[in-house]
Amino acid sequence: MNREAGAADRAPFPCPLYAIFDPSQSRGRPLSAILRDLLAGGVGIIQLRAKETAAKEFLRLAREMRGLTRPTSCLFIVNDRLDIALAAEADGVHLGQEDLPLAIARKLMGREKIIGISTHDLAQAKEAERGGADYIGFGPIFGTFTKDTGYSPRGPAMLKEIRKAVKIPIVAIGG
């Protein structure tokens, strides 16, 4: 991917399927079994989102996921925690609107790592692109019970508007 802020000629997003693994939603299934099924199903990127997990356990999960994804073409992204992403040698980090600023994350991660930003409206999407994000997560598209975003469902029409306004890849999320 081209990581130049504001670049219009970015490489295509590496996959049509982006999965989010949250250990609190695993219903007791082992991580290795879930990951094996996701990889067999064609997932190209998997994000570890473990908001309620203590740092040591988060790092253990991240290292396990890195070990399972390393021999594959699947990219591994850590949600929110730049420190965990770096320690686990993840391919990148996904940051929310209240997380570490994009410019600081880029400085710490380097240009070769992927940085995604959660967005909920047109202004946030444009700002993420201007700031050099590699992709945006946009939503919630539909209502969701797995994460309280504080935002009402955005719907496919707003997603279409965002697609016209930014050139970086978009991951539609929620619902």
PDB file of C-alpha atoms in Angstrom:
ATOM      1  CA  MET A   1       0.000   0.000   0.000  1.00  0.00           C
ATOM      2  CA  ASN A   2       1.099   3.522  -0.676  1.00  0.00           C
ATOM      3  CA  ARG A   3       1.363   5.288   2.652  1.00  0.00           C
ATOM      4  CA  GLU A   4       1.815   8.854   1.415  1.00  0.00           C
ATOM      5  CA  ALA A   5      -0.697  11.169   3.091  1.00  0.00           C
ATOM      6  CA  GLY A   6      -3.302  12.219   0.560  1.00  0.00           C
ATOM      7  CA  ALA A   7      -2.018   9.945  -2.200  1.00  0.00           C
ATOM      8  CA  ALA A   8      -4.640   9.172  -4.831  1.00  0.00           C
ATOM      9  CA  ASP A   9      -2.927   6.090  -6.272  1.00  0.00           C
ATOM     10  CA  ARG A  10      -3.134   3.598  -3.416  1.00  0.00           C
ATOM     11  CA  ALA A  11      -2.804  -0.111  -4.052  1.00  0.00           C
ATOM     12  CA  PRO A  12      -5.996  -2.175  -3.901  1.00  0.00           C
ATOM     13  CA  PHE A  13      -7.020  -3.352  -0.463  1.00  0.00           C
ATOM     14  CA  PRO A  14      -5.537  -6.825   0.046  1.00  0.00           C
ATOM     15  CA  CYS A  15      -8.793  -8.659   0.640  1.00  0.00           C
ATOM     16  CA  PRO A  16     -12.565  -8.669   0.372  1.00  0.00           C
ATOM     17  CA  LEU A  17     -13.015 -10.219   3.841  1.00  0.00           C
ATOM     18  CA  TYR A  18     -11.857  -8.484   7.045  1.00  0.00           C
ATOM     19  CA  ALA A  19     -12.612 -10.358  10.283  1.00  0.00           C
ATOM     20  CA  ILE A  20     -12.602  -9.074  13.847  1.00  0.00           C
ATOM     21  CA  PHE A  21     -11.803 -11.497  16.649  1.00  0.00           C
ATOM     22  CA  ASP A  22     -13.042 -10.529  20.101  1.00  0.00           C
ATOM     23  CA  PRO A  23     -12.270 -13.155  22.762  1.00  0.00           C
ATOM     24  CA  SER A  24     -15.373 -12.121  24.720  1.00  0.00           C
ATOM     25  CA  GLN A  25     -17.487 -13.274  21.757  1.00  0.00           C
ATOM     26  CA  SER A  26     -15.749 -16.642  21.213  1.00  0.00           C
ATOM     27  CA  ARG A  27     -18.194 -18.699  23.315  1.00  0.00           C
ATOM     28  CA  GLY A  28     -15.294 -20.725  24.671  1.00  0.00           C
ATOM     29  CA  ARG A  29     -13.962 -21.874  21.290  1.00  0.00           C
ATOM     30  CA  PRO A  30     -10.167 -21.975  21.157  1.00  0.00           C
ATOM     31  CA  LEU A  31      -8.500 -19.155  19.252  1.00  0.00           C
ATOM     32  CA  SER A  32      -6.652 -21.621  17.013  1.00  0.00           C
ATOM     33  CA  ALA A  33      -9.931 -23.260  15.900  1.00  0.00           C
ATOM     34  CA  ILE A  34     -11.576 -19.909  15.171  1.00  0.00           C
ATOM     35  CA  LEU A  35      -8.558 -18.662  13.255  1.00  0.00           C
ATOM     36  CA  ARG A  36      -8.291 -21.899  11.276  1.00  0.00           C
ATOM     37  CA  ASP A  37     -11.950 -21.531  10.218  1.00  0.00           C
ATOM     38  CA  LEU A  38     -11.494 -17.867   9.302  1.00  0.00           C
ATOM     39  CA  LEU A  39      -8.406 -18.618   7.216  1.00  0.00           C
ATOM     40  CA  ALA A  40     -10.154 -21.531   5.480  1.00  0.00           C
ATOM     41  CA  GLY A  41     -13.039 -19.171   4.713  1.00  0.00           C
ATOM     42  CA  GLY A  42     -10.754 -16.774   2.870  1.00  0.00           C
ATOM     43  CA  VAL A  43     -10.213 -13.995   5.394  1.00  0.00           C
ATOM     44  CA  GLY A  44      -7.427 -11.674   4.246  1.00  0.00           C
ATOM     45  CA  ILE A  45      -7.155  -9.485   7.335  1.00  0.00           C
ATOM     46  CA  ILE A  46      -7.945 -10.315  10.939  1.00  0.00           C
ATOM     47  CA  GLN A  47      -8.131  -7.778  13.724  1.00  0.00           C
ATOM     48  CA  LEU A  48      -7.739  -8.625  17.398  1.00  0.00           C
ATOM     49  CA  ARG A  49     -10.154  -6.498  19.420  1.00  0.00           C
ATOM     50  CA  ALA A  50      -9.866  -7.293  23.126  1.00  0.00           C
ATOM     51  CA  LYS A  51     -11.072  -4.163  24.907  1.00  0.00           C
ATOM     52  CA  GLU A  52     -11.853  -5.892  28.198  1.00  0.00           C
ATOM     53  CA  THR A  53      -8.644  -7.949  28.276  1.00  0.00           C
ATOM     54  CA  ALA A  54      -5.700  -7.173  30.571  1.00  0.00           C
ATOM     55  CA  ALA A  55      -2.488  -6.169  28.805  1.00  0.00           C
ATOM     56  CA  LYS A  56      -0.572  -9.412  29.501  1.00  0.00           C
ATOM     57  CA  GLU A  57      -3.399 -11.582  28.182  1.00  0.00           C
ATOM     58  CA  PHE A  58      -3.925  -9.226  25.225  1.00  0.00           C
ATOM     59  CA  LEU A  59      -0.238  -9.591  24.337  1.00  0.00           C
ATOM     60  CA  ARG A  60      -0.399 -13.378  24.719  1.00  0.00           C
ATOM     61  CA  LEU A  61      -3.393 -13.519  22.354  1.00  0.00           C
ATOM     62  CA  ALA A  62      -1.695 -11.160  19.903  1.00  0.00           C
ATOM     63  CA  ARG A  63       1.474 -13.240  19.818  1.00  0.00           C
ATOM     64  CA  GLU A  64      -0.543 -16.416  19.324  1.00  0.00           C
ATOM     65  CA  MET A  65      -2.473 -14.816  16.462  1.00  0.00           C
ATOM     66  CA  ARG A  66       0.741 -13.515  14.919  1.00  0.00           C
ATOM     67  CA  GLY A  67       2.187 -17.013  15.056  1.00  0.00           C
ATOM     68  CA  LEU A  68      -0.894 -18.483  13.390  1.00  0.00           C
ATOM     69  CA  THR A  69      -1.113 -15.816  10.667  1.00  0.00           C
ATOM     70  CA  ARG A  70       2.604 -15.437   9.902  1.00  0.00           C
ATOM     71  CA  PRO A  71       2.830 -18.483   7.566  1.00  0.00           C
ATOM     72  CA  THR A  72      -0.263 -17.303   5.658  1.00  0.00           C
ATOM     73  CA  SER A  73      -1.038 -14.312   3.468  1.00  0.00           C
ATOM     74  CA  CYS A  74      -3.523 -13.044   6.076  1.00  0.00           C
ATOM     75  CA  LEU A  75      -2.597  -9.686   7.587  1.00  0.00           C
ATOM     76  CA  PHE A  76      -2.826  -9.283  11.365  1.00  0.00           C
ATOM     77  CA  ILE A  77      -4.074  -5.998  12.871  1.00  0.00           C
ATOM     78  CA  VAL A  78      -4.369  -5.057  16.559  1.00  0.00           C
ATOM     79  CA  ASN A  79      -7.234  -2.839  17.691  1.00  0.00           C
ATOM     80  CA  ASP A  80      -6.447   0.303  19.714  1.00  0.00           C
ATOM     81  CA  ARG A  81      -3.201  -0.873  21.317  1.00  0.00           C
ATOM     82  CA  LEU A  82      -0.159   0.363  19.423  1.00  0.00           C
ATOM     83  CA  ASP A  83       2.117  -1.058  22.144  1.00  0.00           C
ATOM     84  CA  ILE A  84       0.642  -4.547  21.713  1.00  0.00           C
ATOM     85  CA  ALA A  85       0.830  -4.250  17.910  1.00  0.00           C
ATOM     86  CA  LEU A  86       4.526  -3.420  18.096  1.00  0.00           C
ATOM     87  CA  ALA A  87       5.335  -6.075  20.718  1.00  0.00           C
ATOM     88  CA  ALA A  88       3.502  -8.786  18.755  1.00  0.00           C
ATOM     89  CA  GLU A  89       5.007  -7.697  15.412  1.00  0.00           C
ATOM     90  CA  ALA A  90       1.540  -7.160  13.939  1.00  0.00           C
ATOM     91  CA  ASP A  91       1.123  -5.912  10.386  1.00  0.00           C
ATOM     92  CA  GLY A  92      -0.649  -2.861  11.735  1.00  0.00           C
ATOM     93  CA  VAL A  93      -3.005  -1.197  14.165  1.00  0.00           C
ATOM     94  CA  HIS A  94      -6.597   0.016  13.969  1.00  0.00           C
ATOM     95  CA  LEU A  95      -7.323   3.179  15.942  1.00  0.00           C
ATOM     96  CA  GLY A  96     -10.574   4.742  17.077  1.00  0.00           C
ATOM     97  CA  GLN A  97     -11.424   8.426  17.196  1.00  0.00           C
ATOM     98  CA  GLU A  98     -10.395   8.648  20.868  1.00  0.00           C
ATOM     99  CA  ASP A  99      -7.160   6.668  20.519  1.00  0.00           C
ATOM    100  CA  LEU A 100      -3.606   7.794  19.841  1.00  0.00           C
ATOM    101  CA  PRO A 101      -3.495  10.408  17.042  1.00  0.00           C
ATOM    102  CA  LEU A 102      -2.719   9.027  13.589  1.00  0.00           C
ATOM    103  CA  ALA A 103       0.415  11.163  13.110  1.00  0.00           C
ATOM    104  CA  ILE A 104       1.960   9.851  16.335  1.00  0.00           C
ATOM    105  CA  ALA A 105       0.990   6.266  15.522  1.00  0.00           C
ATOM    106  CA  ARG A 106       2.605   6.587  12.086  1.00  0.00           C
ATOM    107  CA  LYS A 107       5.785   8.000  13.610  1.00  0.00           C
ATOM    108  CA  LEU A 108       5.999   5.083  16.060  1.00  0.00           C
ATOM    109  CA  MET A 109       4.884   2.307  13.673  1.00  0.00           C
ATOM    110  CA  GLY A 110       6.782   3.457  10.606  1.00  0.00           C
ATOM    111  CA  ARG A 111       5.599   3.751   7.031  1.00  0.00           C
ATOM    112  CA  GLU A 112       5.683   0.006   6.338  1.00  0.00           C
ATOM    113  CA  LYS A 113       2.936  -0.792   8.867  1.00  0.00           C
ATOM    114  CA  ILE A 114      -0.794  -0.510   8.185  1.00  0.00           C
ATOM    115  CA  ILE A 115      -2.879   1.999  10.133  1.00  0.00           C
ATOM    116  CA  GLY A 116      -6.657   2.001   9.962  1.00  0.00           C
ATOM    117  CA  ILE A 117      -8.968   4.562  11.543  1.00  0.00           C
ATOM    118  CA  SER A 118     -12.570   4.158  12.720  1.00  0.00           C
ATOM    119  CA  THR A 119     -14.840   6.795  11.206  1.00  0.00           C
ATOM    120  CA  HIS A 120     -18.510   7.599  11.578  1.00  0.00           C
ATOM    121  CA  ASP A 121     -19.105  10.535   9.235  1.00  0.00           C
ATOM    122  CA  LEU A 122     -17.785  12.249   6.122  1.00  0.00           C
ATOM    123  CA  ALA A 123     -15.565  14.727   7.989  1.00  0.00           C
ATOM    124  CA  GLN A 124     -13.821  11.952   9.936  1.00  0.00           C
ATOM    125  CA  ALA A 125     -13.317   9.902   6.762  1.00  0.00           C
ATOM    126  CA  LYS A 126     -11.752  12.832   4.907  1.00  0.00           C
ATOM    127  CA  GLU A 127      -9.541  13.682   7.890  1.00  0.00           C
ATOM    128  CA  ALA A 128      -8.312  10.076   8.154  1.00  0.00           C
ATOM    129  CA  GLU A 129      -7.392  10.097   4.466  1.00  0.00           C
ATOM    130  CA  ARG A 130      -5.664  13.495   4.712  1.00  0.00           C
ATOM    131  CA  GLY A 131      -3.753  12.254   7.760  1.00  0.00           C
ATOM    132  CA  GLY A 132      -2.332   9.258   5.894  1.00  0.00           C
ATOM    133  CA  ALA A 133      -4.524   6.370   7.077  1.00  0.00           C
ATOM    134  CA  ASP A 134      -4.162   3.253   4.947  1.00  0.00           C
ATOM    135  CA  TYR A 135      -7.866   2.462   5.264  1.00  0.00           C
ATOM    136  CA  ILE A 136     -10.919   3.489   7.245  1.00  0.00           C
ATOM    137  CA  GLY A 137     -13.467   1.462   9.121  1.00  0.00           C
ATOM    138  CA  PHE A 138     -16.852   3.109   8.583  1.00  0.00           C
ATOM    139  CA  GLY A 139     -20.030   2.488  10.517  1.00  0.00           C
ATOM    140  CA  PRO A 140     -22.001   1.226  12.082  1.00  0.00           C
ATOM    141  CA  ILE A 141     -23.745   0.513   8.787  1.00  0.00           C
ATOM    142  CA  PHE A 142     -26.569  -1.316  10.580  1.00  0.00           C
ATOM    143  CA  GLY A 143     -27.462  -1.686  14.252  1.00  0.00           C
ATOM    144  CA  THR A 144     -25.122  -3.920  16.235  1.00  0.00           C
ATOM    145  CA  PHE A 145     -25.147  -5.510  19.668  1.00  0.00           C
ATOM    146  CA  THR A 146     -21.435  -6.394  19.858  1.00  0.00           C
ATOM    147  CA  LYS A 147     -20.166  -2.840  20.349  1.00  0.00           C
ATOM    148  CA  ASP A 148     -21.825   0.350  21.571  1.00  0.00           C
ATOM    149  CA  THR A 149     -20.456   3.003  19.244  1.00  0.00           C
ATOM    150  CA  GLY A 150     -22.650   5.848  20.421  1.00  0.00           C
ATOM    151  CA  TYR A 151     -23.626   6.378  16.779  1.00  0.00           C
ATOM    152  CA  SER A 152     -26.880   5.528  15.056  1.00  0.00           C
ATOM    153  CA  PRO A 153     -26.727   3.184  12.045  1.00  0.00           C
ATOM    154  CA  ARG A 154     -25.237   5.017   9.052  1.00  0.00           C
ATOM    155  CA  GLY A 155     -26.773   2.885   6.320  1.00  0.00           C
ATOM    156  CA  PRO A 156     -25.639   1.964   2.808  1.00  0.00           C
ATOM    157  CA  ALA A 157     -26.458   5.422   1.388  1.00  0.00           C
ATOM    158  CA  MET A 158     -23.931   7.143   3.656  1.00  0.00           C
ATOM    159  CA  LEU A 159     -21.374   4.422   2.893  1.00  0.00           C
ATOM    160  CA  LYS A 160     -21.834   5.209  -0.800  1.00  0.00           C
ATOM    161  CA  GLU A 161     -21.296   8.917  -0.070  1.00  0.00           C
ATOM    162  CA  ILE A 162     -18.079   8.138   1.821  1.00  0.00           C
ATOM    163  CA  ARG A 163     -16.888   5.896  -1.046  1.00  0.00           C
ATOM    164  CA  LYS A 164     -17.275   8.808  -3.484  1.00  0.00           C
ATOM    165  CA  ALA A 165     -15.397  11.190  -1.177  1.00  0.00           C
ATOM    166  CA  VAL A 166     -12.277   9.184  -0.271  1.00  0.00           C
ATOM    167  CA  LYS A 167      -9.884   7.083  -2.314  1.00  0.00           C
ATOM    168  CA  ILE A 168      -8.483   4.873   0.454  1.00  0.00           C
ATOM    169  CA  PRO A 169     -10.058   1.472   1.157  1.00  0.00           C
ATOM    170  CA  ILE A 170     -13.158   1.331   3.361  1.00  0.00           C
ATOM    171  CA  VAL A 171     -14.157  -1.498   5.671  1.00  0.00           C
ATOM    172  CA  ALA A 172     -17.905  -1.333   6.332  1.00  0.00           C
ATOM    173  CA  ILE A 173     -18.639  -2.421   9.896  1.00  0.00           C
ATOM    174  CA  GLY A 174     -21.622  -2.878  12.176  1.00  0.00           C
ATOM    175  CA  GLY A 175     -24.637  -5.107  11.969  1.00  0.00           C
TER     176      GLY A 175
END
